[in-house]
Amino acid sequence: MATHDPASLPPIANNPDVRFLGAQLGDVIRAYGGEALFEATEAIRRASVERHRGTGSSDSVHQQLQNLGLDETLDFVRGFMLFSMLANLAEDRQGIAAEQGADVAAALAKLAGEGIDRDQVQQLLAHALIVPVLTAHPTEVRRKSMIDHRNRIAQLMALKDMGRDETPDGDRVDDAITRQIALLWQTRVLRRERLYVTDEVETALSYMREVFLPALPALYQRWDRAFGERVPSFVRPGSWIGGDRDGNPFVTADSLRTALGRACEAVLGFYLEGVHALGAELSISTEHVPVDAAVEALAEASGDTAQSRADEPYRRALSGIYARLAATHQALTGKPAPRPGHLHGEPYPDPQAFRADLVAIAHGLSSAGALKTGGALGRLIRAVETFGFHLATLDLRQNSAVHERVVAELLKTAGVEADYLALDEAARVALLRRELANARPLASRFMTYSDETASELAIVQAAAEAHAKYGPACITNYIVSMAQSVSDLLEINLLLKEVGLYRPGDAPTAAVMAVPLFETVGDLEAAPGIMTDWFALPEIAAIAAKRGHQEVMIGYSDSNKDGGYLTSTWQLSKASTALKPVFEAAGVGMQLFHGRGGAVGRGGGSAFAAIRAQPSGTVQGRIRITEQGEVIAAKYGTRDSAMTNLEAIAAATLLASLEPERLSNAENDDFCAAMDALSDTAFHAYRGLVYGTEGFRTFFRQMTPIGEIAGLKIGSRPASRKKSDAIEDLRAIPWVFSWAQARVMLPGWYGVGQAIAGFADKGLLREMAQGWPLFASTLANMEMVLAKSDIAIAGHYAELVEDEGLRSGIFGRIRDAWHQTHDGLLEVTGQTRLLEKHPALDASIRLRLPYIEPLNLLQIELMKRHRAGEDDPRIGEGILLSINAVATALRNSG
């Protein structure tokens, strides 16, 4: 077993921002918490740091923690949590998360070096689509208020970078930073009430409004320069929030309308501000510059007769555009524009008409030699192309079992089929196809339906209204969770037909695409067969051919919970590879939607590396990726971080789509055979522990804070799909979250050590780690998980398990497997310690470890007291604060 003296590790690289912000936090704790709290916090910090350096003992840390009263404990936990938050900020500013070559210019250069010219790249971009999809999955433990203060500190630190001593308002920058840290200290960390769907909608809108709206047009300007010509708008935002009903009874037709309406209001407000600013800027006079006829026509039609602007046609034209946009705002949102104008105009029928007027202004400026196209006007035109009147495409999602019940009720009440659920798959498909070919609706306003059916019908009706109101881009996908058959997809089309979003005929059309979500290992294995049968239906083949592509979503979270980390990773890759010839045979482009989470156990890790590791030929310039929970704030919390991460996704997509295959056929065959063997061993090891060990469910629920996590109020949906304590029914998020809190992180590694140990040809594994991006990425993510885990601390959590025999038996297996995985990873990667080849990440994690261990120890003690029946509310609050603090320090815990 490989072990290392902490004192022999390289020193942690000094980050001046961490030192500065840490000192500021110390001053704030001393000023607002008192000298005694500061000294106690500092003593614990020193003791923990010394223990991790090998110069101190854990007994010292324990003793210092035991000296804290409950009030001091709460304040101490807040202090350590805030340090981790500020350390995260400091590292983000230094670009620790940025990866070499993760930008479009670098990708173009790399492709050029491999013989891929710009024309080939442009051909790809002509049909490319890259969509980060924001979801409300509950893994963000921080309140939005905390994130806002954090972002203000980031802005102030940027002023320091520029050598500024004062803010634009005249405050000293250092004083302003201290003020924000003091506000953080005095801001309540925990939510008192559970989140509602409307809260989640507003949170997502804040990112869209403050980050995506300005960031994407700026990125496109950069990419236009890199290409030397204007590129298509191939990166667009998406969202699930307000449309994802799978297991969330609180998402309704009203939620959908609210999400779409608020998004429209936000984007139109952005456009109004942009047009207003252009009116102030474009003061061009006909006394100096001739004016294009199209601009003159817009000026004349504007109704702006002010003498002061008689010689300023651009301003007059923009006054008319503003008036029409204000009327559009009133028509679509039911509210007057934030800054009502004095002119009246007809609402724009669609974003294209608005864009056409802006383009006329741009052509006028260019043809008259006044200004080159670009600048604020160019960014506004790009924004309209990218965001339309809907801002972000909103997906619908529901479980296939719900659709089955709804369709069964509709068919029964319409007198078509008395017992649809009793039919086999062939009979269901035949019946659904007959109904889809018939324009007659099934639902009737004279019938009374169950609440479930009424709710689902209301959803598709709201979607149809949205298409008519905001345009077809507002909702394009309907995702079917637990899709296991062709009938599961046809049922969606039947519901859509009820509201005119699916239209039968000689050339049937579907305005919203039915998208299967393959989640479990079995579902992934069945995916190619289901899609083959799907495309074999003539009406479906015609619709897909006309659209040009079909989306398939693959789920990382549930496949991991079902089969373990290695098997999930491999099955996702195999399913993608197996789907490729199915789509080729159908003549349809393949668009994969990757349902990734923040933690490695749910598909987390570097998106740049993950996209590049996709099987050859499966990306095809089109990819969608879920962004959820804490990942949203980390990647899109500021404009700079958003641009960095969007650029990385775009660059990786270009490379994955166009780079030549890196492996020979022989290497590919050998590597795939090896992965099959590894996956089989890992699968049986994982399933044997989680699903085949008597008492494991009890062990898990007693060892981890799974029960306490439910008190965080971080999302609107329940933790389990059913009223059951079975692992199968538990959502993947709390499953991963709780293992992370206990520092085991079992979903991110268990089974891999047994697989490596049982594989005879270690030389082949080393070749795979060096030459196969998929295996390299898999090991890199697992290595990060192992570095963040701590099996010694996990042992303290195991002491919470009441049955000693159960505890020693199961935890002993987990402990041995952890060491086996640790040693196997080092052997395959050729390292002497974890993260030896990744010094920046190594320093980042080791910087945090002394701040996490005391939080874990406090959490364990508080959980013992809580579970023993102590009812002091400070104990419950301390547990929740510690969960928040540990999650903040780990960064990707859910």
CSV table of C-alpha atoms in Angstrom, one decimal, residues 378-769:
chain,number,residue,atom,x,y,z
A,378,GLY,CA,-23.3,44.3,-33.9
A,379,ARG,CA,-23.6,42.8,-30.4
A,380,LEU,CA,-27.3,43.6,-30.3
A,381,ILE,CA,-27.9,42.0,-33.6
A,382,ARG,CA,-26.0,38.9,-32.4
A,383,ALA,CA,-28.1,38.9,-29.2
A,384,VAL,CA,-31.4,38.9,-31.2
A,385,GLU,CA,-30.1,36.0,-33.3
A,386,THR,CA,-29.1,34.1,-30.2
A,387,PHE,CA,-31.8,34.9,-27.7
A,388,GLY,CA,-34.9,35.8,-29.8
A,389,PHE,CA,-37.9,36.8,-27.7
A,390,HIS,CA,-37.6,33.8,-25.5
A,391,LEU,CA,-34.0,34.2,-24.1
A,392,ALA,CA,-33.4,30.5,-23.5
A,393,THR,CA,-35.0,27.4,-24.9
A,394,LEU,CA,-37.0,25.7,-22.2
A,395,ASP,CA,-37.2,21.9,-22.2
A,396,LEU,CA,-40.2,19.9,-21.0
A,397,ARG,CA,-39.5,16.7,-19.1
A,398,GLN,CA,-41.7,14.0,-17.5
A,399,ASN,CA,-41.4,10.4,-16.6
A,400,SER,CA,-42.6,7.8,-19.1
A,401,ALA,CA,-44.8,6.2,-16.5
A,402,VAL,CA,-46.9,9.4,-16.2
A,403,HIS,CA,-47.4,9.5,-20.0
A,404,GLU,CA,-48.5,5.9,-20.1
A,405,ARG,CA,-51.2,6.6,-17.5
A,406,VAL,CA,-52.4,9.8,-19.2
A,407,VAL,CA,-52.6,8.3,-22.6
A,408,ALA,CA,-54.4,5.3,-21.2
A,409,GLU,CA,-57.0,7.6,-19.7
A,410,LEU,CA,-57.4,9.6,-22.9
A,411,LEU,CA,-57.9,6.5,-25.0
A,412,LYS,CA,-60.4,5.0,-22.5
A,413,THR,CA,-62.5,8.1,-22.1
A,414,ALA,CA,-62.6,8.6,-25.9
A,415,GLY,CA,-63.8,5.1,-26.4
A,416,VAL,CA,-60.8,4.0,-28.4
A,417,GLU,CA,-59.1,1.5,-26.0
A,418,ALA,CA,-60.4,0.3,-22.7
A,419,ASP,CA,-57.1,-0.9,-21.3
A,420,TYR,CA,-54.1,0.5,-23.0
A,421,LEU,CA,-51.8,-0.5,-20.2
A,422,ALA,CA,-52.6,-4.1,-20.7
A,423,LEU,CA,-51.4,-4.0,-24.3
A,424,ASP,CA,-48.0,-5.3,-25.3
A,425,GLU,CA,-45.4,-3.1,-27.0
A,426,ALA,CA,-46.4,-4.0,-30.6
A,427,ALA,CA,-50.1,-3.4,-29.9
A,428,ARG,CA,-49.3,-0.1,-28.3
A,429,VAL,CA,-47.2,1.1,-31.2
A,430,ALA,CA,-49.8,0.1,-33.7
A,431,LEU,CA,-52.6,1.9,-31.8
A,432,LEU,CA,-50.6,5.0,-31.2
A,433,ARG,CA,-49.6,5.2,-34.9
A,434,ARG,CA,-53.2,4.9,-35.9
A,435,GLU,CA,-54.2,7.7,-33.6
A,436,LEU,CA,-51.3,9.9,-34.8
A,437,ALA,CA,-52.4,9.5,-38.4
A,438,ASN,CA,-55.9,10.8,-37.4
A,439,ALA,CA,-56.4,14.5,-36.9
A,440,ARG,CA,-59.3,13.9,-34.5
A,441,PRO,CA,-58.4,14.9,-30.9
A,442,LEU,CA,-58.9,12.6,-28.0
A,443,ALA,CA,-59.5,15.1,-25.2
A,444,SER,CA,-62.8,16.8,-24.8
A,445,ARG,CA,-63.7,19.8,-22.6
A,446,PHE,CA,-66.9,18.0,-21.7
A,447,MET,CA,-65.0,15.1,-20.0
A,448,THR,CA,-63.7,15.0,-16.5
A,449,TYR,CA,-60.1,13.8,-16.1
A,450,SER,CA,-57.9,12.8,-13.2
A,451,ASP,CA,-55.7,15.6,-11.8
A,452,GLU,CA,-52.6,14.0,-13.4
A,453,THR,CA,-54.1,13.9,-16.8
A,454,ALA,CA,-55.6,17.4,-16.5
A,455,SER,CA,-52.1,18.7,-15.5
A,456,GLU,CA,-50.3,17.0,-18.4
A,457,LEU,CA,-52.9,18.3,-20.9
A,458,ALA,CA,-52.5,21.8,-19.4
A,459,ILE,CA,-48.7,21.6,-19.9
A,460,VAL,CA,-48.9,20.9,-23.6
A,461,GLN,CA,-51.6,23.5,-24.0
A,462,ALA,CA,-49.3,26.1,-22.4
A,463,ALA,CA,-46.5,24.9,-24.7
A,464,ALA,CA,-48.7,25.5,-27.7
A,465,GLU,CA,-49.6,29.0,-26.5
A,466,ALA,CA,-45.9,29.7,-25.9
A,467,HIS,CA,-45.1,28.7,-29.5
A,468,ALA,CA,-47.7,31.1,-30.8
A,469,LYS,CA,-46.6,33.9,-28.5
A,470,TYR,CA,-42.8,33.7,-28.3
A,471,GLY,CA,-41.9,31.7,-31.4
A,472,PRO,CA,-41.1,28.0,-31.9
A,473,ALA,CA,-37.6,28.3,-30.5
A,474,CYS,CA,-39.0,28.8,-26.9
A,475,ILE,CA,-39.7,25.1,-26.5
A,476,THR,CA,-38.1,22.5,-28.9
A,477,ASN,CA,-37.6,19.4,-26.8
A,478,TYR,CA,-39.8,17.1,-24.7
A,479,ILE,CA,-37.6,14.8,-22.7
A,480,VAL,CA,-38.9,11.4,-21.7
A,481,SER,CA,-37.3,10.1,-18.5
A,482,MET,CA,-36.9,6.4,-18.1
A,483,ALA,CA,-37.6,5.9,-21.9
A,484,GLN,CA,-37.6,2.2,-22.5
A,485,SER,CA,-39.6,1.7,-25.7
A,486,VAL,CA,-40.8,3.3,-28.9
A,487,SER,CA,-44.3,3.7,-27.4
A,488,ASP,CA,-42.8,5.9,-24.7
A,489,LEU,CA,-41.8,8.4,-27.5
A,490,LEU,CA,-45.0,8.0,-29.5
A,491,GLU,CA,-47.0,8.9,-26.4
A,492,ILE,CA,-45.4,12.3,-26.4
A,493,ASN,CA,-46.4,13.0,-30.0
A,494,LEU,CA,-50.0,11.9,-29.2
A,495,LEU,CA,-50.1,14.5,-26.4
A,496,LEU,CA,-48.6,17.1,-28.7
A,497,LYS,CA,-51.2,16.3,-31.3
A,498,GLU,CA,-53.9,17.3,-28.9
A,499,VAL,CA,-52.7,21.0,-29.1
A,500,GLY,CA,-51.4,21.1,-32.7
A,501,LEU,CA,-47.7,20.7,-32.0
A,502,TYR,CA,-47.8,17.4,-33.8
A,503,ARG,CA,-49.7,17.5,-37.1
A,504,PRO,CA,-50.5,14.4,-39.1
A,505,GLY,CA,-50.8,14.2,-42.8
A,506,ASP,CA,-48.8,13.1,-45.9
A,507,ALA,CA,-45.9,15.1,-44.5
A,508,PRO,CA,-46.4,15.0,-40.7
A,509,THR,CA,-44.6,17.6,-38.6
A,510,ALA,CA,-43.6,17.9,-35.0
A,511,ALA,CA,-42.8,21.3,-33.7
A,512,VAL,CA,-41.5,19.8,-30.5
A,513,MET,CA,-39.1,16.8,-30.6
A,514,ALA,CA,-39.7,13.8,-28.4
A,515,VAL,CA,-36.3,13.0,-26.8
A,516,PRO,CA,-35.6,9.7,-25.0
A,517,LEU,CA,-33.5,9.8,-21.8
A,518,PHE,CA,-31.6,6.6,-21.3
A,519,GLU,CA,-30.6,6.5,-17.7
A,520,THR,CA,-29.8,3.1,-16.2
A,521,VAL,CA,-27.2,0.7,-17.5
A,522,GLY,CA,-29.9,-1.5,-19.0
A,523,ASP,CA,-31.5,1.5,-20.7
A,524,LEU,CA,-28.2,2.5,-22.2
A,525,GLU,CA,-27.7,-1.0,-23.5
A,526,ALA,CA,-31.2,-1.0,-25.1
A,527,ALA,CA,-30.8,2.5,-26.6
A,528,PRO,CA,-29.5,1.5,-30.1
A,529,GLY,CA,-32.4,-1.0,-30.6
A,530,ILE,CA,-35.0,1.5,-29.5
A,531,MET,CA,-33.7,4.1,-31.8
A,532,THR,CA,-33.5,1.7,-34.7
A,533,ASP,CA,-37.2,0.9,-34.2
A,534,TRP,CA,-38.0,4.6,-33.9
A,535,PHE,CA,-36.4,5.5,-37.2
A,536,ALA,CA,-38.1,2.5,-38.8
A,537,LEU,CA,-41.5,4.2,-38.5
A,538,PRO,CA,-42.0,6.1,-41.8
A,539,GLU,CA,-43.7,9.1,-40.3
A,540,ILE,CA,-40.9,9.5,-37.7
A,541,ALA,CA,-38.2,9.0,-40.3
A,542,ALA,CA,-39.8,11.8,-42.4
A,543,ILE,CA,-40.0,14.2,-39.5
A,544,ALA,CA,-36.4,13.5,-38.4
A,545,ALA,CA,-35.1,13.9,-42.0
A,546,LYS,CA,-36.8,17.2,-42.4
A,547,ARG,CA,-35.4,18.4,-39.0
A,548,GLY,CA,-32.0,17.1,-39.9
A,549,HIS,CA,-31.3,15.7,-36.4
A,550,GLN,CA,-32.7,13.7,-33.5
A,551,GLU,CA,-31.6,14.2,-29.9
A,552,VAL,CA,-30.9,11.4,-27.5
A,553,MET,CA,-30.2,12.2,-23.8
A,554,ILE,CA,-27.9,10.0,-21.8
A,555,GLY,CA,-28.0,10.1,-18.0
A,556,TYR,CA,-24.9,10.0,-15.9
A,557,SER,CA,-26.4,10.2,-12.4
A,558,ASP,CA,-28.7,7.2,-12.5
A,559,SER,CA,-26.4,5.0,-14.5
A,560,ASN,CA,-23.8,5.6,-11.9
A,561,LYS,CA,-26.1,4.8,-9.0
A,562,ASP,CA,-27.2,1.8,-10.9
A,563,GLY,CA,-23.9,0.3,-11.9
A,564,GLY,CA,-21.0,2.3,-10.4
A,565,TYR,CA,-18.5,4.9,-11.7
A,566,LEU,CA,-16.5,2.8,-14.2
A,567,THR,CA,-19.5,0.9,-15.6
A,568,SER,CA,-21.5,4.1,-16.0
A,569,THR,CA,-18.7,5.9,-17.8
A,570,TRP,CA,-18.1,2.9,-20.1
A,571,GLN,CA,-21.7,2.2,-20.9
A,572,LEU,CA,-22.3,5.9,-21.8
A,573,SER,CA,-19.4,5.7,-24.2
A,574,LYS,CA,-20.5,2.4,-25.6
A,575,ALA,CA,-24.1,3.6,-26.1
A,576,SER,CA,-22.9,6.7,-27.9
A,577,THR,CA,-20.7,4.6,-30.2
A,578,ALA,CA,-23.5,2.1,-30.8
A,579,LEU,CA,-26.0,4.8,-31.7
A,580,LYS,CA,-23.8,6.3,-34.4
A,581,PRO,CA,-24.4,3.7,-37.1
A,582,VAL,CA,-28.1,3.7,-36.2
A,583,PHE,CA,-28.3,7.4,-37.1
A,584,GLU,CA,-26.1,7.0,-40.1
A,585,ALA,CA,-28.4,4.3,-41.5
A,586,ALA,CA,-31.4,6.6,-40.9
A,587,GLY,CA,-29.6,9.6,-42.6
A,588,VAL,CA,-30.2,11.7,-39.5
A,589,GLY,CA,-27.7,13.8,-37.6
A,590,MET,CA,-27.1,12.7,-34.0
A,591,GLN,CA,-27.4,15.2,-31.2
A,592,LEU,CA,-26.5,13.9,-27.7
A,593,PHE,CA,-27.7,15.6,-24.6
A,594,HIS,CA,-25.4,14.8,-21.7
A,595,GLY,CA,-27.1,14.8,-18.3
A,596,ARG,CA,-24.0,15.7,-16.2
A,597,GLY,CA,-24.0,16.8,-12.6
A,598,GLY,CA,-21.3,18.6,-10.6
A,599,ALA,CA,-19.8,15.7,-8.8
A,600,VAL,CA,-17.8,13.0,-10.5
A,601,GLY,CA,-20.3,10.4,-9.4
A,602,ARG,CA,-22.9,12.3,-11.5
A,603,GLY,CA,-20.7,13.0,-14.6
A,604,GLY,CA,-18.9,16.0,-13.2
A,605,GLY,CA,-15.3,17.0,-13.9
A,606,SER,CA,-13.8,19.0,-16.8
A,607,ALA,CA,-16.3,19.5,-19.5
A,608,PHE,CA,-13.5,20.3,-21.9
A,609,ALA,CA,-11.8,16.9,-21.3
A,610,ALA,CA,-15.2,15.1,-21.2
A,611,ILE,CA,-16.3,16.4,-24.6
A,612,ARG,CA,-12.9,15.6,-26.2
A,613,ALA,CA,-13.1,12.1,-24.7
A,614,GLN,CA,-16.3,11.4,-26.5
A,615,PRO,CA,-16.2,8.5,-29.0
A,616,SER,CA,-15.0,9.5,-32.5
A,617,GLY,CA,-17.9,10.7,-34.8
A,618,THR,CA,-20.5,11.0,-32.0
A,619,VAL,CA,-20.3,14.8,-31.4
A,620,GLN,CA,-20.9,16.0,-34.9
A,621,GLY,CA,-20.9,19.7,-33.9
A,622,ARG,CA,-24.1,19.3,-31.8
A,623,ILE,CA,-24.1,18.8,-28.1
A,624,ARG,CA,-26.2,19.8,-25.1
A,625,ILE,CA,-25.0,19.6,-21.5
A,626,THR,CA,-26.8,20.1,-18.2
A,627,GLU,CA,-25.4,22.7,-15.9
A,628,GLN,CA,-26.8,22.4,-12.4
A,629,GLY,CA,-26.6,23.4,-8.8
A,630,GLU,CA,-23.2,24.7,-7.6
A,631,VAL,CA,-21.8,24.3,-11.1
A,632,ILE,CA,-23.9,27.2,-12.4
A,633,ALA,CA,-22.4,29.7,-9.9
A,634,ALA,CA,-18.9,28.3,-10.4
A,635,LYS,CA,-19.0,28.4,-14.2
A,636,TYR,CA,-21.4,31.2,-14.9
A,637,GLY,CA,-21.3,33.4,-11.8
A,638,THR,CA,-19.5,36.2,-13.5
A,639,ARG,CA,-19.1,37.3,-17.1
A,640,ASP,CA,-15.4,36.4,-17.2
A,641,SER,CA,-15.9,32.9,-15.9
A,642,ALA,CA,-18.9,32.4,-18.2
A,643,MET,CA,-16.8,33.4,-21.2
A,644,THR,CA,-14.0,31.1,-20.2
A,645,ASN,CA,-16.3,28.1,-19.7
A,646,LEU,CA,-18.4,28.7,-22.8
A,647,GLU,CA,-15.3,29.1,-24.8
A,648,ALA,CA,-14.0,25.8,-23.5
A,649,ILE,CA,-17.2,23.9,-24.4
A,650,ALA,CA,-17.1,25.4,-27.9
A,651,ALA,CA,-13.4,24.6,-28.4
A,652,ALA,CA,-13.9,21.0,-27.2
A,653,THR,CA,-16.9,20.5,-29.5
A,654,LEU,CA,-14.9,21.7,-32.5
A,655,LEU,CA,-12.0,19.4,-31.6
A,656,ALA,CA,-14.2,16.4,-30.8
A,657,SER,CA,-16.1,16.8,-34.1
A,658,LEU,CA,-13.2,17.3,-36.5
A,659,GLU,CA,-10.0,15.8,-35.0
A,660,PRO,CA,-8.8,12.6,-36.7
A,661,GLU,CA,-9.3,9.4,-34.8
A,662,ARG,CA,-6.3,9.0,-32.4
A,663,LEU,CA,-6.4,5.2,-32.0
A,664,SER,CA,-5.6,2.6,-34.6
A,665,ASN,CA,-8.2,-0.1,-35.1
A,666,ALA,CA,-6.1,-2.6,-33.2
A,667,GLU,CA,-5.6,-0.2,-30.3
A,668,ASN,CA,-9.3,0.5,-30.2
A,669,ASP,CA,-10.2,-3.2,-30.2
A,670,ASP,CA,-7.7,-3.9,-27.4
A,671,PHE,CA,-8.7,-0.9,-25.3
A,672,CYS,CA,-12.4,-1.6,-25.6
A,673,ALA,CA,-11.9,-5.3,-24.7
A,674,ALA,CA,-9.9,-4.2,-21.7
A,675,MET,CA,-12.7,-1.8,-20.7
A,676,ASP,CA,-15.3,-4.5,-21.0
A,677,ALA,CA,-13.4,-6.6,-18.6
A,678,LEU,CA,-12.7,-3.8,-16.2
A,679,SER,CA,-16.3,-2.7,-16.3
A,680,ASP,CA,-17.6,-6.2,-15.6
A,681,THR,CA,-15.5,-6.6,-12.5
A,682,ALA,CA,-16.2,-3.1,-11.3
A,683,PHE,CA,-20.0,-3.6,-11.9
A,684,HIS,CA,-20.2,-6.8,-9.9
A,685,ALA,CA,-18.1,-5.3,-7.0
A,686,TYR,CA,-20.3,-2.2,-6.9
A,687,ARG,CA,-23.6,-4.0,-7.2
A,688,GLY,CA,-22.4,-6.6,-4.6
A,689,LEU,CA,-21.8,-3.9,-2.1
A,690,VAL,CA,-24.7,-1.5,-2.7
A,691,TYR,CA,-27.5,-3.8,-3.7
A,692,GLY,CA,-26.2,-7.3,-2.6
A,693,THR,CA,-25.1,-6.6,1.0
A,694,GLU,CA,-27.6,-7.2,3.7
A,695,GLY,CA,-28.0,-4.1,5.9
A,696,PHE,CA,-26.3,-1.8,3.4
A,697,ARG,CA,-29.3,0.5,3.3
A,698,THR,CA,-29.2,0.9,7.1
A,699,PHE,CA,-25.5,1.4,7.1
A,700,PHE,CA,-25.7,4.2,4.5
A,701,ARG,CA,-28.5,6.0,6.2
A,702,GLN,CA,-26.8,5.9,9.6
A,703,MET,CA,-23.2,6.7,8.5
A,704,THR,CA,-24.0,9.6,6.2
A,705,PRO,CA,-26.1,12.8,6.8
A,706,ILE,CA,-28.6,11.7,4.2
A,707,GLY,CA,-31.5,12.4,6.5
A,708,GLU,CA,-30.0,15.8,7.6
A,709,ILE,CA,-29.4,17.0,4.0
A,710,ALA,CA,-33.2,17.0,3.5
A,711,GLY,CA,-33.3,20.0,5.9
A,712,LEU,CA,-31.2,22.2,3.7
A,713,LYS,CA,-34.2,23.5,1.6
A,714,ILE,CA,-32.0,23.8,-1.5
A,715,GLY,CA,-34.6,22.7,-4.1
A,716,SER,CA,-38.3,22.5,-4.9
A,717,ARG,CA,-38.4,18.7,-5.5
A,718,PRO,CA,-38.4,15.8,-3.1
A,719,ALA,CA,-35.3,13.8,-2.4
A,720,SER,CA,-36.9,10.4,-3.4
A,721,ARG,CA,-39.1,9.6,-6.4
A,722,LYS,CA,-41.3,7.4,-4.1
A,723,LYS,CA,-42.1,7.2,-0.4
A,724,SER,CA,-39.4,4.6,0.2
A,725,ASP,CA,-36.0,4.4,1.8
A,726,ALA,CA,-34.7,2.0,-0.9
A,727,ILE,CA,-31.5,3.1,-2.7
A,728,GLU,CA,-33.2,2.4,-6.0
A,729,ASP,CA,-35.8,5.1,-5.3
A,730,LEU,CA,-33.4,7.7,-3.9
A,731,ARG,CA,-32.5,10.5,-6.3
A,732,ALA,CA,-28.8,10.5,-7.4
A,733,ILE,CA,-28.2,13.9,-6.0
A,734,PRO,CA,-28.7,13.2,-2.3
A,735,TRP,CA,-27.0,9.8,-2.8
A,736,VAL,CA,-23.8,11.5,-4.1
A,737,PHE,CA,-24.1,14.5,-1.8
A,738,SER,CA,-24.2,12.4,1.4
A,739,TRP,CA,-21.2,10.2,0.5
A,740,ALA,CA,-19.3,13.4,-0.2
A,741,GLN,CA,-20.1,14.9,3.2
A,742,ALA,CA,-18.9,11.7,4.9
A,743,ARG,CA,-15.7,12.1,2.8
A,744,VAL,CA,-16.1,8.6,1.3
A,745,MET,CA,-17.2,9.8,-2.2
A,746,LEU,CA,-18.0,6.2,-2.9
A,747,PRO,CA,-20.0,6.8,-6.2
A,748,GLY,CA,-16.8,8.3,-7.7
A,749,TRP,CA,-14.5,5.3,-7.4
A,750,TYR,CA,-15.9,2.2,-5.8
A,751,GLY,CA,-15.3,-0.9,-7.9
A,752,VAL,CA,-12.4,0.5,-9.9
A,753,GLY,CA,-9.7,-0.7,-7.5
A,754,GLN,CA,-11.0,-4.3,-7.7
A,755,ALA,CA,-11.1,-4.0,-11.5
A,756,ILE,CA,-7.5,-2.8,-11.8
A,757,ALA,CA,-6.3,-5.4,-9.3
A,758,GLY,CA,-8.1,-8.2,-11.2
A,759,PHE,CA,-6.7,-7.2,-14.6
A,760,ALA,CA,-3.5,-9.0,-15.4
A,761,ASP,CA,-2.0,-6.8,-18.1
A,762,LYS,CA,-1.1,-3.6,-16.2
A,763,GLY,CA,1.1,-2.5,-19.1
A,764,LEU,CA,-2.0,-2.3,-21.3
A,765,LEU,CA,-3.7,-0.2,-18.7
A,766,ARG,CA,-0.7,2.2,-18.6
A,767,GLU,CA,-1.0,2.4,-22.4
A,768,MET,CA,-4.7,3.2,-22.2
A,769,ALA,CA,-4.0,5.9,-19.6
